[in-house]
């Protein structure tokens, strides 16, 4: 499959063309390895390419005239199949990197049972991924994208100068991010109570906060997904802004990663409970304590960011940064 030559960026249409071409190339680059299930990194990179392609297609729907098979919905379905397999790999990597070395011998025996379940589940999901990459929907997506790149079709807005529309593109996603209820989650505990960190009341205060994080809390997970959407969209336009914008982008990425780790801990705990039932904490007490310690660490990393983004100045400066794009790059960054 061949791709058309990259055009010079002059307007919104040219920019979206190159973005689609870039992410499509990445998908094709890793496809063969993913089909063979050769390398977890290949799966990760193909999933990233699919997610970013989806962001472009969704964000620039008012610019592009794409075939029906190249839709946000269809790309999302394929990306989710890749995500199911990637999530399992991340789960195992998390156990090996953060917990396995600290477990005593009796708990390591139970951990082997967990890995046995993991390998069985992973084999089934890997088969589904291979089927997905061989079915009609994925083949149609590839064929349609290749045809569109050879003869692109746009709507009238494609001729707009990019800098003219950047704030209008970015600010709705920023608003959804800043207005998300996840920012208020547990915020009263560190905003409205001022106590000595060494006091018993402080210990109780922290204990309640950490327990709030347990149980796969959906509001924080939802905020993480919103942060991811904003990050992907901001990354599309980093070449048009200064270091202030880049700083906010780095913070959004950090927010996504911290909240992602909190969610990973929740999923990990759920997974162990599904395997061992009510005996989970009895069979793996060290592991349970390590999970609690990790939650505490992540909450301490999250608190300063939560406080910062509940401040008026932070929000105003983010809006101002987006309102002032600078220049049009000659080429899109890699």
Coordinates of C-alpha atoms in Angstrom, one line a residue:
X1 CA 0.0 0.0 0.0
X2 CA 1.5 3.3 -1.0
X3 CA 0.8 6.8 0.4
X4 CA 0.7 10.1 -1.4
X5 CA 3.5 12.6 -1.1
X6 CA 3.2 15.0 1.9
X7 CA 2.0 18.4 0.8
X8 CA 3.3 21.7 2.0
X9 CA 1.2 23.1 4.9
X10 CA -0.7 26.2 3.9
X11 CA -4.1 25.9 5.6
X12 CA -6.4 23.8 7.7
X13 CA -6.9 21.3 5.0
X14 CA -3.2 20.7 4.4
X15 CA -2.6 20.4 8.1
X16 CA -5.3 17.8 8.6
X17 CA -4.0 15.9 5.6
X18 CA -0.6 15.6 7.0
X19 CA -1.9 14.6 10.5
X20 CA -4.0 11.8 9.0
X21 CA -1.1 10.6 6.8
X22 CA 1.3 10.6 9.8
X23 CA -0.9 8.5 12.1
X24 CA -2.0 6.2 9.3
X25 CA 1.7 5.4 8.5
X26 CA 2.2 4.6 12.1
X27 CA -0.7 2.2 12.1
X28 CA 0.6 0.4 9.0
X29 CA 4.1 0.2 10.4
X30 CA 3.2 -1.8 13.4
X31 CA 0.3 -3.9 11.9
X32 CA 2.2 -7.0 10.9
X33 CA 3.9 -7.3 14.3
X34 CA 0.7 -6.9 16.1
X35 CA -1.0 -9.6 14.0
X36 CA 1.8 -12.0 15.0
X37 CA 1.7 -10.8 18.6
X38 CA 5.5 -10.4 18.5
X39 CA 6.1 -7.4 20.7
X40 CA 4.0 -5.5 23.3
X41 CA 5.6 -2.3 22.2
X42 CA 4.2 -2.8 18.7
X43 CA 0.7 -3.2 20.1
X44 CA 1.2 0.0 22.2
X45 CA 2.4 2.0 19.2
X46 CA -0.4 0.8 16.9
X47 CA -3.0 1.6 19.5
X48 CA -1.5 5.1 19.9
X49 CA -1.6 5.6 16.2
X50 CA -5.2 4.6 16.1
X51 CA -6.2 6.8 19.0
X52 CA -4.5 9.8 17.4
X53 CA -6.1 9.2 14.0
X54 CA -9.4 9.1 15.8
X55 CA -8.7 12.5 17.4
X56 CA -7.9 14.0 14.0
X57 CA -11.0 12.6 12.4
X58 CA -13.2 13.8 15.3
X59 CA -11.6 17.2 15.8
X60 CA -11.6 18.1 12.1
X61 CA -15.0 16.7 11.0
X62 CA -15.9 20.2 9.9
X63 CA -12.9 20.2 7.5
X64 CA -12.9 16.7 6.0
X65 CA -15.1 14.8 3.6
X66 CA -14.2 11.3 4.5
X67 CA -15.6 7.9 3.4
X68 CA -18.2 6.4 5.8
X69 CA -15.7 3.7 6.9
X70 CA -13.3 6.4 8.2
X71 CA -15.5 7.5 11.1
X72 CA -14.9 8.2 14.7
X73 CA -17.1 5.3 15.6
X74 CA -15.4 2.7 13.4
X75 CA -11.9 3.8 14.4
X76 CA -13.0 3.7 18.0
X77 CA -14.2 0.1 17.8
X78 CA -10.8 -1.1 16.4
X79 CA -8.9 1.0 18.9
X80 CA -10.9 -0.6 21.8
X81 CA -10.0 -4.1 20.6
X82 CA -6.3 -3.2 20.6
X83 CA -6.9 -1.5 24.0
X84 CA -8.3 -4.7 25.6
X85 CA -5.0 -6.5 24.8
X86 CA -2.8 -3.6 25.8
X87 CA -4.6 -3.1 29.1
X88 CA -3.8 -6.7 30.0
X89 CA -0.1 -6.2 29.2
X90 CA 0.0 -3.0 31.3
X91 CA -1.7 -4.9 34.2
X92 CA 1.1 -7.6 34.2
X93 CA 3.8 -5.0 33.7
X94 CA 2.5 -3.1 36.7
X95 CA 2.6 -6.2 38.9
X96 CA 6.1 -7.2 37.8
X97 CA 7.6 -3.6 38.1
X98 CA 5.9 -2.4 41.3
X99 CA 4.9 -5.4 43.4
X100 CA 6.5 -8.7 42.6
X101 CA 9.9 -8.1 44.1
X102 CA 8.5 -7.1 47.4
X103 CA 6.2 -10.1 48.0
X104 CA 7.2 -13.0 50.4
X105 CA 7.5 -16.5 49.1
X106 CA 4.0 -17.6 50.1
X107 CA 2.4 -14.7 48.3
X108 CA 4.5 -15.3 45.2
X109 CA 2.9 -18.8 44.9
X110 CA -0.5 -17.1 44.7
X111 CA 0.9 -14.6 42.3
X112 CA 1.7 -17.5 39.9
X113 CA -2.0 -18.4 39.8
X114 CA -2.7 -14.8 38.8
X115 CA -0.2 -15.0 36.0
X116 CA -1.8 -18.3 34.8
X117 CA -5.2 -16.6 34.6
X118 CA -3.5 -13.6 32.8
X119 CA -2.0 -15.8 30.1
X120 CA -5.3 -17.6 29.5
X121 CA -7.2 -14.3 29.2
X122 CA -4.5 -12.8 27.0
X123 CA -4.5 -15.7 24.5
X124 CA -8.3 -15.2 24.0
X125 CA -8.0 -11.5 23.6
X126 CA -5.0 -11.8 21.2
X127 CA -7.1 -14.0 19.0
X128 CA -9.8 -11.4 18.9
X129 CA -7.3 -8.7 18.0
X130 CA -5.9 -10.8 15.1
X131 CA -9.5 -11.3 13.8
X132 CA -10.2 -7.6 14.1
X133 CA -7.2 -6.8 11.9
X134 CA -8.3 -9.3 9.3
X135 CA -12.0 -8.5 9.2
X136 CA -13.9 -6.3 6.7
X137 CA -14.1 -3.2 8.9
X138 CA -10.4 -2.8 9.3
X139 CA -9.6 -3.6 5.7
X140 CA -12.2 -1.1 4.6
X141 CA -10.7 1.5 6.9
X142 CA -7.2 1.0 5.4
X143 CA -8.4 1.0 1.8
X144 CA -10.6 4.0 2.2
X145 CA -7.8 6.0 3.9
X146 CA -5.4 5.1 1.2
X147 CA -7.8 6.2 -1.5
X148 CA -8.6 9.4 0.4
X149 CA -4.9 10.3 0.8
X150 CA -4.4 9.8 -2.9
X151 CA -7.4 12.1 -3.7
X152 CA -8.4 14.0 -0.6
X153 CA -11.8 15.7 -0.3
X154 CA -12.6 18.6 2.0
X155 CA -15.3 20.9 3.1
X156 CA -15.3 24.7 2.6
X157 CA -13.5 25.4 5.9
X158 CA -10.4 23.6 4.7
X159 CA -9.1 26.8 3.2
X160 CA -9.1 28.7 6.5
X161 CA -5.8 29.8 8.0
X162 CA -5.0 27.6 10.9
X163 CA -4.2 30.3 13.5
X164 CA -7.6 31.8 12.9
X165 CA -9.5 28.8 14.2
X166 CA -7.2 27.3 16.8
X167 CA -8.9 28.9 19.9
X168 CA -12.3 27.8 18.6
X169 CA -11.0 24.2 18.2
X170 CA -9.2 24.0 21.6
X171 CA -11.4 26.0 24.0
X172 CA -14.5 23.7 24.0
X173 CA -12.2 20.7 24.9
X174 CA -10.5 22.9 27.6
X175 CA -13.9 23.8 29.0
X176 CA -15.1 20.2 29.2
X177 CA -11.8 19.4 31.0
X178 CA -12.0 22.3 33.5
X179 CA -15.8 21.8 34.2
X180 CA -15.5 18.1 34.9
X181 CA -16.8 17.0 38.3
X182 CA -13.7 15.0 39.0
X183 CA -11.9 18.2 40.1
X184 CA -14.2 18.4 43.1
X185 CA -13.6 14.8 44.1
X186 CA -12.4 14.9 47.7
X187 CA -11.2 18.5 47.3
X188 CA -12.8 19.7 50.5
X189 CA -10.5 17.6 52.6
X190 CA -7.4 19.5 51.7
X191 CA -9.0 22.9 50.9
X192 CA -11.2 23.4 53.9
X193 CA -9.3 21.7 56.7
X194 CA -6.0 23.0 58.1
X195 CA -4.4 20.8 60.7
X196 CA -1.0 19.7 62.0
X197 CA 0.3 16.9 59.8
X198 CA 1.6 15.1 62.9
X199 CA -1.8 15.1 64.7
X200 CA -4.1 12.1 65.1
X201 CA -6.8 14.2 63.3
X202 CA -4.5 14.5 60.4
X203 CA -4.0 10.8 60.2
X204 CA -7.7 10.2 60.2
X205 CA -8.1 13.0 57.6
X206 CA -5.6 11.3 55.3
X207 CA -7.1 7.8 55.9
X208 CA -10.5 9.0 54.8
X209 CA -9.1 10.6 51.7
X210 CA -7.1 7.5 50.7
X211 CA -10.1 5.3 51.2
X212 CA -12.0 7.6 48.8
X213 CA -9.7 6.6 46.1
X214 CA -10.3 2.9 46.6
X215 CA -13.1 1.0 44.7
X216 CA -12.5 2.0 41.1
X217 CA -13.9 5.5 41.4
X218 CA -15.5 6.3 38.1
X219 CA -15.4 10.1 38.4
X220 CA -11.6 10.2 38.5
X221 CA -11.4 7.7 35.7
X222 CA -13.8 9.9 33.6
X223 CA -11.6 12.9 34.3
X224 CA -8.5 10.9 33.1
X225 CA -10.3 10.2 29.8
X226 CA -11.2 13.9 29.4
X227 CA -7.5 14.8 30.1
X228 CA -6.4 12.3 27.5
X229 CA -8.8 13.8 24.9
X230 CA -7.5 17.3 25.7
X231 CA -3.9 16.2 25.6
X232 CA -4.2 14.6 22.2
X233 CA -5.9 17.7 20.8
X234 CA -3.4 20.0 22.3
X235 CA -0.5 18.0 20.9
X236 CA -1.9 18.5 17.4
X237 CA -1.1 22.2 17.6
X238 CA 2.0 22.4 19.8
X239 CA 4.0 24.0 17.0
X240 CA 1.7 27.0 16.9
X241 CA 2.3 28.0 20.6
X242 CA 4.9 29.1 23.0
X243 CA 6.4 27.5 26.1
X244 CA 3.4 28.5 28.3
X245 CA 1.2 26.3 26.2
X246 CA 3.8 23.6 26.2
X247 CA 3.9 23.8 30.0
X248 CA 0.1 23.3 30.3
X249 CA 0.3 20.4 27.8
X250 CA 2.9 18.8 30.1
X251 CA 0.6 19.2 33.1
X252 CA -2.4 17.8 31.3
X253 CA -0.3 14.8 30.4
X254 CA 0.9 14.4 34.0
X255 CA -2.8 14.6 35.2
X256 CA -3.7 11.9 32.7
X257 CA -0.9 9.7 33.8
X258 CA -1.5 10.1 37.6
X259 CA -5.2 9.4 37.3
X260 CA -4.4 6.5 35.0
X261 CA -2.2 5.0 37.6
X262 CA -4.9 5.4 40.2
X263 CA -7.3 3.6 37.9
X264 CA -4.7 0.9 37.2
X265 CA -4.6 0.2 41.0
X266 CA -8.3 -0.1 41.1
X267 CA -8.4 -2.5 38.2
X268 CA -5.6 -4.5 39.6
X269 CA -7.4 -4.9 42.9
X270 CA -10.6 -5.9 41.2
X271 CA -8.7 -8.5 39.1
X272 CA -7.3 -10.1 42.3
X273 CA -10.6 -10.1 44.0
X274 CA -12.2 -11.8 41.0
X275 CA -9.6 -14.5 41.2
X276 CA -9.4 -15.1 45.0
X277 CA -12.7 -13.7 46.2
X278 CA -13.1 -12.7 49.8
X279 CA -9.8 -14.5 50.7
X280 CA -7.8 -12.0 48.7
X281 CA -6.6 -9.9 51.6
X282 CA -5.9 -13.0 53.7
X283 CA -3.8 -14.7 51.1
X284 CA -1.9 -11.6 49.9
X285 CA -1.7 -9.2 52.9
X286 CA 1.7 -7.8 51.7
X287 CA 0.2 -7.1 48.3
X288 CA -2.8 -5.4 49.8
X289 CA -0.6 -3.1 51.9
X290 CA 1.5 -2.3 48.9
X291 CA -1.6 -1.3 47.0
X292 CA -2.6 1.0 49.8
X293 CA 0.8 2.6 49.9
X294 CA 0.7 3.2 46.2
X295 CA -2.7 4.8 46.5
X296 CA -1.3 7.2 49.1
X297 CA 1.6 8.1 46.9
X298 CA -0.6 8.8 43.9
X299 CA -3.0 10.9 46.0
X300 CA -0.1 13.0 47.2
X301 CA 1.0 13.5 43.6
X302 CA -2.6 14.4 42.6
X303 CA -3.4 16.9 45.4
X304 CA -1.1 19.8 44.2
X305 CA -2.5 19.5 40.6
X306 CA -6.1 19.4 41.8
X307 CA -5.5 22.4 44.0
X308 CA -3.8 24.3 41.2
X309 CA -6.6 23.7 38.7
X310 CA -9.2 24.8 41.1
X311 CA -7.6 28.3 41.2
X312 CA -8.9 31.1 39.0
X313 CA -5.5 32.2 37.8
X314 CA -4.5 28.8 36.5
X315 CA -7.7 28.6 34.4
X316 CA -7.4 32.1 33.1
X317 CA -3.8 31.6 32.1
X318 CA -4.6 28.4 30.3
X319 CA -7.4 30.2 28.3
X320 CA -5.0 33.1 27.5
X321 CA -2.3 30.8 26.3
X322 CA -4.7 29.2 23.8
X323 CA -6.1 32.5 22.7
X324 CA -2.7 33.6 21.3
X325 CA -1.3 31.2 18.7
X326 CA 2.0 32.3 17.3
X327 CA 3.1 31.1 13.9
X328 CA 2.6 28.5 11.2
X329 CA 5.3 25.8 11.1
X330 CA 6.9 24.7 7.9
X331 CA 6.5 21.1 8.7
X332 CA 4.6 19.1 11.3
X333 CA 6.8 17.8 14.2
X334 CA 7.3 14.1 14.5

